[in-house]
């Protein structure tokens, strides 16, 4: 099944919690209990980091911002309003969530390195603000009459281990839930190719915001708990670089993208660092930081995916369980079910008017106007640099036009996000294939189905239908990174089909294929057309296309040179001189 | 305060900002050299600067006592001496660690390879800063030169009411910084090594076919980049107290300047750094001094969000 480990994780989590609790009951030493608590704090912090960065691939260097806000809130709210941590820790989680939402909505405009660097600035800016406010060292007031009501168990450190375990289990459950559902799959798709995810109908911004909000909530809550255990917060212990780095390190060291990674990382590194600290801190004050640095460097160079995946790979080849799905559908079924689409009366599915896009002085697309008739196969041809791919990017919303209008199924779509345009029934493939390489073929196609599916089971069914239709049903479980170019093009086609588009944009899907492969693919495209899907297809060679398309639009230097049936276009003298050249004229 | 005093304050902060900004500019040139040629975000740049500061500090201790006018000249000689020391450290770290996830090696990594570089340099940064704590201790130190508290007065201007002081140490340091940046710019455009470094930057595959050892070019670029920043650190080290964790503050200062100038552009980085120095000094006009760094960080975020392509540079968003 799609989530092979769904049921196998729970016994492990329960066993871990049981063993940990038992160990805590056996040990009779406050210092060890404290270390065991701190391990749990960093495991949860690592899970928080993993939830955003591990799944979505957006590396955060700034998780200390959430952690520190949570810590300071718990301490200050007790001082100012006598709030008990039992109340203020959940509120700290809400504050972390709000901070995550706020930071995310500003910072998600950036990608890659810029995102990581920007995230670094938030906790450091907060650090100086809290120093300036005079909160150099704030201590939780001791409550002697009712310590339990204020979560003060410093003479029974064991209680903190149990509270920490409770928070850890909650966080692991949340992480597992996300991993198993559309949420996690969407984040994984974003991690592997954000553009392709967006064009497949994934609302990338919304998912990223949800991820950073949840991640911030977890970090804020555990930051509050950490303050209670430590009894004191200082700007460096709350917002310092080492806080963000430790969250990242335990997750990366243990394994990114799994609930077990941060737990393994914390269980290994935190006791080691506590031991080093106790043993050498007198002579070597920075030894803990050095340890985390060495752990990061080592894991990047030796096991970039982390210990968990290393061990798992060692015992079993990674990949998903090849149990076939429950749908024994034939290709005919698939065809029928995919073709059940909303019906429109308008014979013109898309109207493009005066569409323009310039890059500097280059007018890549220049006042282009054309109609796409419902049900036709339209060939968009032109030499390299004629603006074909730019035009596709404008049509599916990846690029915003400078001016012009695109009306698709009666709705103006200029300015809409690609995922919204995809949801309205416009699918596309890419000239340079953009598969999600770490996922199986089936998972790739499921991503494309989410835009229409109500739940994961339906998405799976729709994906299987689409795979049937392109003839990849037997290869569904193979990993996309390992298959041939021809198959990758089929995967992209199936991914676009899974969203049940009424209009499909195909960008040079024949590029790099052999003659026989081109012929086979052409048959498939024709079949899609008979199902009622309108197709616009880009090619720079006209020869192959003459047999396939109903109509041609010829682009040159960003504008429409001419349009018409294949026979009209190939006889057009302008086309012959500007594009096809003399050789074509002689052969034709 | 009357108007003349306001103007005096303004001119004084402007002068200070320009002088320290020049040194920031030099440090930014170092950072942008690494990015421009290797396409690597070096997160540990601040720590190389810190090591430059300590290298200058110890060189000063070594030579200051032995030469005539030692206290006056030695701080600058020490700063210049820090550069080759950090160059050697830089090329060693590149050879041992960085080269394994960058350059030719990065071609076989997938998109996550870029994160590997970023995270690796984060690890190096942790090791160097915390290792610095082990080696150098946590007590702040500084190179003490009488020049740091000597100033040339300018004025009195406007009817004897406005007097601006130019700190002598900062002025000499700024002159050295500008001279080094000009020399480095000439080195990059005029010499054979400089040209092959730029070729490796423009198209590393083509450079390989042209017989340029891209790995070696990257190693030199990394060494030069950290050495320039270390020289800037060495120049800052006199008159400013520093400790092993000083790097993290400056890594933001440097990235703010470099992004402002357009990632990868040499003179863009210099003027970007200069601008950040000015902003930092000017923030003192209306913010408490503890928030100087916060002002820089907020400014950095604003630059990233509003002008990710830099004020002067071309598009560099696709990193």
mmCIF file of C-alpha atoms in Angstrom, chain B:
data_model
loop_
_atom_site.group_PDB
_atom_site.id
_atom_site.type_symbol
_atom_site.label_atom_id
_atom_site.label_comp_id
_atom_site.label_asym_id
_atom_site.label_seq_id
_atom_site.Cartn_x
_atom_site.Cartn_y
_atom_site.Cartn_z
ATOM 1 C CA UNK B 1 19.899 69.853 21.487
ATOM 2 C CA UNK B 2 19.947 72.668 19.004
ATOM 3 C CA UNK B 3 20.240 72.335 15.257
ATOM 4 C CA UNK B 4 24.003 72.709 15.151
ATOM 5 C CA UNK B 5 24.364 69.837 17.585
ATOM 6 C CA UNK B 6 22.040 67.709 15.494
ATOM 7 C CA UNK B 7 24.110 68.454 12.433
ATOM 8 C CA UNK B 8 27.283 67.716 14.339
ATOM 9 C CA UNK B 9 25.905 64.358 15.502
ATOM 10 C CA UNK B 10 24.772 63.547 12.019
ATOM 11 C CA UNK B 11 28.147 64.384 10.483
ATOM 12 C CA UNK B 12 29.979 62.474 13.180
ATOM 13 C CA UNK B 13 27.921 59.304 12.648
ATOM 14 C CA UNK B 14 28.223 59.748 8.901
ATOM 15 C CA UNK B 15 32.010 59.846 9.183
ATOM 16 C CA UNK B 16 32.144 56.834 11.479
ATOM 17 C CA UNK B 17 29.722 54.974 9.239
ATOM 18 C CA UNK B 18 31.769 55.649 6.124
ATOM 19 C CA UNK B 19 35.004 54.561 7.763
ATOM 20 C CA UNK B 20 33.730 51.309 9.285
ATOM 21 C CA UNK B 21 31.555 50.747 6.222
ATOM 22 C CA UNK B 22 34.683 50.643 4.097
ATOM 23 C CA UNK B 23 35.964 47.760 6.192
ATOM 24 C CA UNK B 24 32.598 46.015 5.969
ATOM 25 C CA UNK B 25 32.928 46.544 2.223
ATOM 26 C CA UNK B 26 36.254 44.719 2.219
ATOM 27 C CA UNK B 27 34.771 41.824 4.216
ATOM 28 C CA UNK B 28 31.827 41.656 1.821
ATOM 29 C CA UNK B 29 34.215 41.454 -1.131
ATOM 30 C CA UNK B 30 35.700 38.351 0.465
ATOM 31 C CA UNK B 31 32.300 36.732 0.883
ATOM 32 C CA UNK B 32 31.102 37.607 -2.590
ATOM 33 C CA UNK B 33 34.301 36.215 -4.138
ATOM 34 C CA UNK B 34 33.477 32.807 -2.707
ATOM 35 C CA UNK B 35 29.886 32.984 -3.821
ATOM 36 C CA UNK B 36 30.688 34.460 -7.221
ATOM 37 C CA UNK B 37 33.199 31.779 -8.125
ATOM 38 C CA UNK B 38 32.019 28.715 -6.230
ATOM 39 C CA UNK B 39 28.272 29.414 -6.003
ATOM 40 C CA UNK B 40 28.532 28.405 -2.372
ATOM 41 C CA UNK B 41 26.939 30.240 0.515
ATOM 42 C CA UNK B 42 29.667 30.154 3.138
ATOM 43 C CA UNK B 43 27.945 30.343 6.449
ATOM 44 C CA UNK B 44 31.263 30.151 8.322
ATOM 45 C CA UNK B 45 32.561 33.404 6.856
ATOM 46 C CA UNK B 46 32.033 35.219 10.168
ATOM 47 C CA UNK B 47 34.174 32.639 11.948
ATOM 48 C CA UNK B 48 37.004 33.102 9.470
ATOM 49 C CA UNK B 49 36.747 36.798 10.251
ATOM 50 C CA UNK B 50 36.927 35.993 13.951
ATOM 51 C CA UNK B 51 40.050 33.933 13.374
ATOM 52 C CA UNK B 52 41.484 36.839 11.395
ATOM 53 C CA UNK B 53 40.877 39.039 14.421
ATOM 54 C CA UNK B 54 42.644 36.638 16.758
ATOM 55 C CA UNK B 55 45.469 36.087 14.273
ATOM 56 C CA UNK B 56 45.973 39.852 14.122
ATOM 57 C CA UNK B 57 45.752 40.043 17.909
ATOM 58 C CA UNK B 58 48.508 37.480 18.416
ATOM 59 C CA UNK B 59 50.666 38.872 15.596
ATOM 60 C CA UNK B 60 50.359 42.260 17.219
ATOM 61 C CA UNK B 61 51.517 40.835 20.506
ATOM 62 C CA UNK B 62 54.440 39.224 18.721
ATOM 63 C CA UNK B 63 55.663 42.197 16.690
ATOM 64 C CA UNK B 64 54.265 45.167 18.594
ATOM 65 C CA UNK B 65 56.905 45.008 21.267
ATOM 66 C CA UNK B 66 59.797 44.631 18.856
ATOM 67 C CA UNK B 67 59.589 47.472 16.398
ATOM 68 C CA UNK B 68 59.916 51.195 16.640
ATOM 69 C CA UNK B 69 56.550 52.985 16.822
ATOM 70 C CA UNK B 70 55.183 49.460 17.376
ATOM 71 C CA UNK B 71 51.885 50.567 18.793
ATOM 72 C CA UNK B 72 51.251 52.768 15.786
ATOM 73 C CA UNK B 73 52.235 50.575 12.870
ATOM 74 C CA UNK B 74 51.968 47.058 14.236
ATOM 75 C CA UNK B 75 48.121 46.880 14.295
ATOM 76 C CA UNK B 76 48.055 47.283 10.523
ATOM 77 C CA UNK B 77 50.973 44.949 9.879
ATOM 78 C CA UNK B 78 49.242 42.436 12.136
ATOM 79 C CA UNK B 79 46.007 42.742 10.180
ATOM 80 C CA UNK B 80 47.868 42.234 6.908
ATOM 81 C CA UNK B 81 49.663 39.245 8.408
ATOM 82 C CA UNK B 82 46.341 37.685 9.414
ATOM 83 C CA UNK B 83 45.330 37.367 5.753
ATOM 84 C CA UNK B 84 47.901 34.725 4.671
ATOM 85 C CA UNK B 85 47.351 32.771 7.891
ATOM 86 C CA UNK B 86 43.630 32.557 7.264
ATOM 87 C CA UNK B 87 44.283 31.889 3.574
ATOM 88 C CA UNK B 88 46.156 28.741 4.555
ATOM 89 C CA UNK B 89 43.408 27.746 6.977
ATOM 90 C CA UNK B 90 40.836 28.397 4.247
ATOM 91 C CA UNK B 91 42.474 26.258 1.591
ATOM 92 C CA UNK B 92 42.994 23.446 4.109
ATOM 93 C CA UNK B 93 39.355 23.459 5.144
ATOM 94 C CA UNK B 94 38.333 23.642 1.502
ATOM 95 C CA UNK B 95 40.522 20.685 0.619
ATOM 96 C CA UNK B 96 39.460 18.572 3.605
ATOM 97 C CA UNK B 97 35.756 19.359 3.804
ATOM 98 C CA UNK B 98 34.204 21.912 1.493
ATOM 99 C CA UNK B 99 35.504 20.455 -1.780
ATOM 100 C CA UNK B 100 33.708 17.211 -1.022
ATOM 101 C CA UNK B 101 30.278 18.739 -1.518
ATOM 102 C CA UNK B 102 31.021 21.618 -3.904
ATOM 103 C CA UNK B 103 32.421 22.308 -7.335
ATOM 104 C CA UNK B 104 32.941 19.244 -9.499
ATOM 105 C CA UNK B 105 31.611 17.045 -6.708
ATOM 106 C CA UNK B 106 28.327 18.925 -6.514
ATOM 107 C CA UNK B 107 27.474 17.873 -10.061
ATOM 108 C CA UNK B 108 26.784 14.381 -8.868
ATOM 109 C CA UNK B 109 24.609 15.560 -5.988
ATOM 110 C CA UNK B 110 20.954 16.244 -6.637
ATOM 111 C CA UNK B 111 19.201 19.438 -5.651
ATOM 112 C CA UNK B 112 19.729 18.579 -2.014
ATOM 113 C CA UNK B 113 23.452 18.970 -2.637
ATOM 114 C CA UNK B 114 23.047 22.703 -2.202
ATOM 115 C CA UNK B 115 21.634 22.167 1.245
ATOM 116 C CA UNK B 116 24.540 19.880 2.017
ATOM 117 C CA UNK B 117 26.913 22.784 1.294
ATOM 118 C CA UNK B 118 24.961 25.196 3.435
ATOM 119 C CA UNK B 119 24.677 22.789 6.336
ATOM 120 C CA UNK B 120 28.313 21.756 6.076
ATOM 121 C CA UNK B 121 29.432 25.353 6.414
ATOM 122 C CA UNK B 122 27.060 25.730 9.382
ATOM 123 C CA UNK B 123 28.898 22.809 11.001
ATOM 124 C CA UNK B 124 32.269 24.403 10.246
ATOM 125 C CA UNK B 125 31.002 27.607 11.777
ATOM 126 C CA UNK B 126 30.002 25.816 14.991
ATOM 127 C CA UNK B 127 33.347 24.043 15.204
ATOM 128 C CA UNK B 128 35.357 27.218 14.637
ATOM 129 C CA UNK B 129 33.375 29.443 17.007
ATOM 130 C CA UNK B 130 33.174 26.910 19.832
ATOM 131 C CA UNK B 131 36.687 25.711 19.123
ATOM 132 C CA UNK B 132 37.670 29.384 19.355
ATOM 133 C CA UNK B 133 36.147 29.453 22.819
ATOM 134 C CA UNK B 134 38.277 26.469 23.790
ATOM 135 C CA UNK B 135 41.473 27.954 22.368
ATOM 136 C CA UNK B 136 41.090 31.686 22.940
ATOM 137 C CA UNK B 137 38.795 31.761 26.004
ATOM 138 C CA UNK B 138 35.674 33.803 26.484
ATOM 139 C CA UNK B 139 37.213 37.037 27.798
ATOM 140 C CA UNK B 140 36.861 39.776 25.188
ATOM 141 C CA UNK B 141 40.175 41.122 23.928
ATOM 142 C CA UNK B 142 41.217 43.910 21.609
ATOM 143 C CA UNK B 143 44.369 45.258 19.988
ATOM 144 C CA UNK B 144 45.263 48.382 21.852
ATOM 145 C CA UNK B 145 46.767 51.119 19.754
ATOM 146 C CA UNK B 146 46.931 54.763 20.778
ATOM 147 C CA UNK B 147 45.599 55.557 17.303
ATOM 148 C CA UNK B 148 42.228 54.113 18.269
ATOM 149 C CA UNK B 149 41.641 57.013 20.615
ATOM 150 C CA UNK B 150 43.332 59.720 18.598
ATOM 151 C CA UNK B 151 41.403 61.772 16.107
ATOM 152 C CA UNK B 152 41.915 64.453 13.516
ATOM 153 C CA UNK B 153 39.435 67.227 14.101
ATOM 154 C CA UNK B 154 37.649 68.681 11.094
ATOM 155 C CA UNK B 155 36.354 72.131 11.615
ATOM 156 C CA UNK B 156 35.261 74.072 13.387
ATOM 157 C CA UNK B 157 32.657 74.510 10.708
ATOM 158 C CA UNK B 158 29.715 76.874 10.524
ATOM 159 C CA UNK B 159 30.857 79.567 12.898
ATOM 160 C CA UNK B 160 32.889 77.447 15.293
ATOM 161 C CA UNK B 161 29.928 75.383 16.373
ATOM 162 C CA UNK B 162 30.386 72.122 14.522
ATOM 163 C CA UNK B 163 33.406 69.926 15.074
ATOM 164 C CA UNK B 164 33.749 66.447 13.554
ATOM 165 C CA UNK B 165 36.422 63.995 14.604
ATOM 166 C CA UNK B 166 38.020 61.494 12.277
ATOM 167 C CA UNK B 167 39.398 58.559 14.216
ATOM 168 C CA UNK B 168 42.958 58.025 13.032
ATOM 169 C CA UNK B 169 42.973 54.253 13.314
ATOM 170 C CA UNK B 170 39.688 53.984 11.448
ATOM 171 C CA UNK B 171 40.875 56.362 8.749
ATOM 172 C CA UNK B 172 44.104 54.454 8.116
ATOM 173 C CA UNK B 173 42.239 51.153 8.196
ATOM 174 C CA UNK B 174 39.741 52.503 5.662
ATOM 175 C CA UNK B 175 42.547 53.590 3.338
ATOM 176 C CA UNK B 176 44.115 50.129 3.566
ATOM 177 C CA UNK B 177 40.740 48.491 2.921
ATOM 178 C CA UNK B 178 40.095 50.570 -0.204
ATOM 179 C CA UNK B 179 43.616 49.930 -1.480
ATOM 180 C CA UNK B 180 43.200 46.185 -0.988
ATOM 181 C CA UNK B 181 39.865 46.122 -2.781
ATOM 182 C CA UNK B 182 41.297 48.072 -5.730
ATOM 183 C CA UNK B 183 44.318 45.779 -5.859
ATOM 184 C CA UNK B 184 42.107 42.699 -5.655
ATOM 185 C CA UNK B 185 39.851 43.975 -8.399
ATOM 186 C CA UNK B 186 42.902 44.535 -10.614
ATOM 187 C CA UNK B 187 44.189 41.074 -9.702
ATOM 188 C CA UNK B 188 40.917 39.505 -10.800
ATOM 189 C CA UNK B 189 40.767 41.309 -14.129
ATOM 190 C CA UNK B 190 44.436 41.631 -15.096
ATOM 191 C CA UNK B 191 46.278 38.524 -13.965
ATOM 192 C CA UNK B 192 46.205 35.049 -15.393
ATOM 193 C CA UNK B 193 45.099 33.492 -12.116
ATOM 194 C CA UNK B 194 42.335 36.050 -11.714
ATOM 195 C CA UNK B 195 41.070 35.415 -15.213
ATOM 196 C CA UNK B 196 41.076 31.661 -14.802
ATOM 197 C CA UNK B 197 39.175 32.069 -11.521
ATOM 198 C CA UNK B 198 36.546 34.049 -13.362
ATOM 199 C CA UNK B 199 36.418 31.506 -16.146
ATOM 200 C CA UNK B 200 35.788 28.788 -13.567
ATOM 201 C CA UNK B 201 32.977 30.929 -12.215
ATOM 202 C CA UNK B 202 31.282 31.629 -15.527
ATOM 203 C CA UNK B 203 31.105 28.067 -16.665
ATOM 204 C CA UNK B 204 32.857 25.409 -14.657
ATOM 205 C CA UNK B 205 32.310 22.682 -17.254
ATOM 206 C CA UNK B 206 33.714 24.801 -20.074
ATOM 207 C CA UNK B 207 36.605 25.794 -17.839
ATOM 208 C CA UNK B 208 37.444 22.127 -17.331
ATOM 209 C CA UNK B 209 37.558 21.639 -21.089
ATOM 210 C CA UNK B 210 39.834 24.645 -21.379
ATOM 211 C CA UNK B 211 42.300 22.941 -19.087
ATOM 212 C CA UNK B 212 41.548 24.935 -15.959
ATOM 213 C CA UNK B 213 41.731 22.916 -12.768
ATOM 214 C CA UNK B 214 38.354 23.931 -11.379
ATOM 215 C CA UNK B 215 38.920 22.335 -8.001
ATOM 216 C CA UNK B 216 42.124 24.257 -7.595
ATOM 217 C CA UNK B 217 40.466 27.450 -8.779
ATOM 218 C CA UNK B 218 37.737 26.970 -6.194
ATOM 219 C CA UNK B 219 40.291 26.299 -3.502
ATOM 220 C CA UNK B 220 42.152 29.524 -4.324
ATOM 221 C CA UNK B 221 38.879 31.436 -4.448
ATOM 222 C CA UNK B 222 37.837 30.089 -1.063
ATOM 223 C CA UNK B 223 41.244 30.914 0.423
ATOM 224 C CA UNK B 224 41.245 34.433 -1.044
ATOM 225 C CA UNK B 225 37.661 35.031 0.030
ATOM 226 C CA UNK B 226 38.230 34.107 3.665
ATOM 227 C CA UNK B 227 41.600 35.925 3.679
ATOM 228 C CA UNK B 228 40.033 39.197 2.516
ATOM 229 C CA UNK B 229 37.349 38.936 5.171
ATOM 230 C CA UNK B 230 39.984 38.050 7.771
ATOM 231 C CA UNK B 231 41.969 41.126 6.782
ATOM 232 C CA UNK B 232 38.837 43.184 7.359
ATOM 233 C CA UNK B 233 38.456 41.466 10.736
ATOM 234 C CA UNK B 234 42.087 42.215 11.560
ATOM 235 C CA UNK B 235 41.526 45.894 10.783
ATOM 236 C CA UNK B 236 38.436 45.958 13.009
ATOM 237 C CA UNK B 237 40.278 44.203 15.834
ATOM 238 C CA UNK B 238 42.057 47.287 17.092
ATOM 239 C CA UNK B 239 39.836 49.463 19.203
ATOM 240 C CA UNK B 240 36.943 46.969 19.247
ATOM 241 C CA UNK B 241 36.613 44.269 21.863
ATOM 242 C CA UNK B 242 35.802 40.851 20.430
ATOM 243 C CA UNK B 243 35.297 37.266 21.582
ATOM 244 C CA UNK B 244 34.994 33.920 19.752
ATOM 245 C CA UNK B 245 31.276 34.358 18.992
ATOM 246 C CA UNK B 246 31.702 37.676 17.236
ATOM 247 C CA UNK B 247 31.324 35.949 13.849
ATOM 248 C CA UNK B 248 27.600 35.403 13.980
ATOM 249 C CA UNK B 249 26.905 39.145 14.200
ATOM 250 C CA UNK B 250 29.107 39.868 11.264
ATOM 251 C CA UNK B 251 27.886 37.066 9.054
ATOM 252 C CA UNK B 252 24.567 38.894 8.896
ATOM 253 C CA UNK B 253 26.306 42.221 8.302
ATOM 254 C CA UNK B 254 28.243 40.644 5.445
ATOM 255 C CA UNK B 255 25.281 38.925 3.858
ATOM 256 C CA UNK B 256 23.256 42.102 4.134
ATOM 257 C CA UNK B 257 25.968 43.961 2.243
ATOM 258 C CA UNK B 258 26.527 41.253 -0.313
ATOM 259 C CA UNK B 259 22.845 40.764 -1.077
ATOM 260 C CA UNK B 260 22.355 44.526 -1.252
ATOM 261 C CA UNK B 261 25.117 44.747 -3.812
ATOM 262 C CA UNK B 262 23.839 41.794 -5.824
ATOM 263 C CA UNK B 263 25.323 38.389 -4.937
ATOM 264 C CA UNK B 264 28.551 37.725 -6.776
ATOM 265 C CA UNK B 265 29.379 41.291 -7.806
ATOM 266 C CA UNK B 266 32.719 42.587 -6.440
ATOM 267 C CA UNK B 267 32.120 46.324 -6.395
ATOM 268 C CA UNK B 268 28.452 45.770 -5.638
ATOM 269 C CA UNK B 269 29.509 43.944 -2.474
ATOM 270 C CA UNK B 270 31.925 46.708 -1.532
ATOM 271 C CA UNK B 271 29.315 49.429 -1.801
ATOM 272 C CA UNK B 272 26.738 47.164 -0.197
ATOM 273 C CA UNK B 273 29.038 46.736 2.803
ATOM 274 C CA UNK B 274 29.660 50.474 2.881
ATOM 275 C CA UNK B 275 25.918 51.101 2.934
ATOM 276 C CA UNK B 276 25.400 48.658 5.787
ATOM 277 C CA UNK B 277 28.169 50.367 7.755
ATOM 278 C CA UNK B 278 26.401 53.681 7.230
ATOM 279 C CA UNK B 279 23.044 52.249 8.264
ATOM 280 C CA UNK B 280 24.560 50.760 11.388
ATOM 281 C CA UNK B 281 26.182 54.032 12.423
ATOM 282 C CA UNK B 282 23.154 56.124 11.521
ATOM 283 C CA UNK B 283 20.807 53.874 13.482
ATOM 284 C CA UNK B 284 22.502 55.269 16.586
ATOM 285 C CA UNK B 285 20.792 58.578 15.829
ATOM 286 C CA UNK B 286 17.363 57.243 16.686
ATOM 287 C CA UNK B 287 17.808 53.798 18.306
ATOM 288 C CA UNK B 288 19.387 52.670 21.576
ATOM 289 C CA UNK B 289 22.824 51.212 20.892
ATOM 290 C CA UNK B 290 21.768 47.689 21.979
ATOM 291 C CA UNK B 291 19.471 47.591 18.964
ATOM 292 C CA UNK B 292 22.225 48.410 16.459
ATOM 293 C CA UNK B 293 22.392 44.757 15.428
ATOM 294 C CA UNK B 294 18.636 44.392 15.365
ATOM 295 C CA UNK B 295 18.528 47.351 12.986
ATOM 296 C CA UNK B 296 20.990 45.563 10.713
ATOM 297 C CA UNK B 297 19.022 42.308 10.830
ATOM 298 C CA UNK B 298 15.732 44.017 10.089
ATOM 299 C CA UNK B 299 17.449 45.859 7.289
ATOM 300 C CA UNK B 300 18.822 42.554 5.985
ATOM 301 C CA UNK B 301 15.341 41.030 5.962
ATOM 302 C CA UNK B 302 13.969 44.083 4.219
ATOM 303 C CA UNK B 303 16.655 43.879 1.541
ATOM 304 C CA UNK B 304 16.021 40.169 1.008
ATOM 305 C CA UNK B 305 12.300 40.663 0.735
ATOM 306 C CA UNK B 306 12.220 43.858 -1.275
ATOM 307 C CA UNK B 307 15.366 43.789 -3.410
ATOM 308 C CA UNK B 308 16.602 40.196 -3.549
ATOM 309 C CA UNK B 309 18.475 41.061 -6.735
ATOM 310 C CA UNK B 310 20.408 43.816 -5.014
ATOM 311 C CA UNK B 311 20.400 47.534 -5.591
ATOM 312 C CA UNK B 312 23.111 47.529 -8.204
ATOM 313 C CA UNK B 313 23.342 43.940 -9.342
ATOM 314 C CA UNK B 314 21.556 41.862 -11.906
ATOM 315 C CA UNK B 315 19.290 38.957 -11.183
ATOM 316 C CA UNK B 316 20.816 36.495 -8.788
ATOM 317 C CA UNK B 317 17.710 35.038 -7.319
ATOM 318 C CA UNK B 318 18.181 31.575 -8.745
ATOM 319 C CA UNK B 319 20.848 30.388 -6.397
#
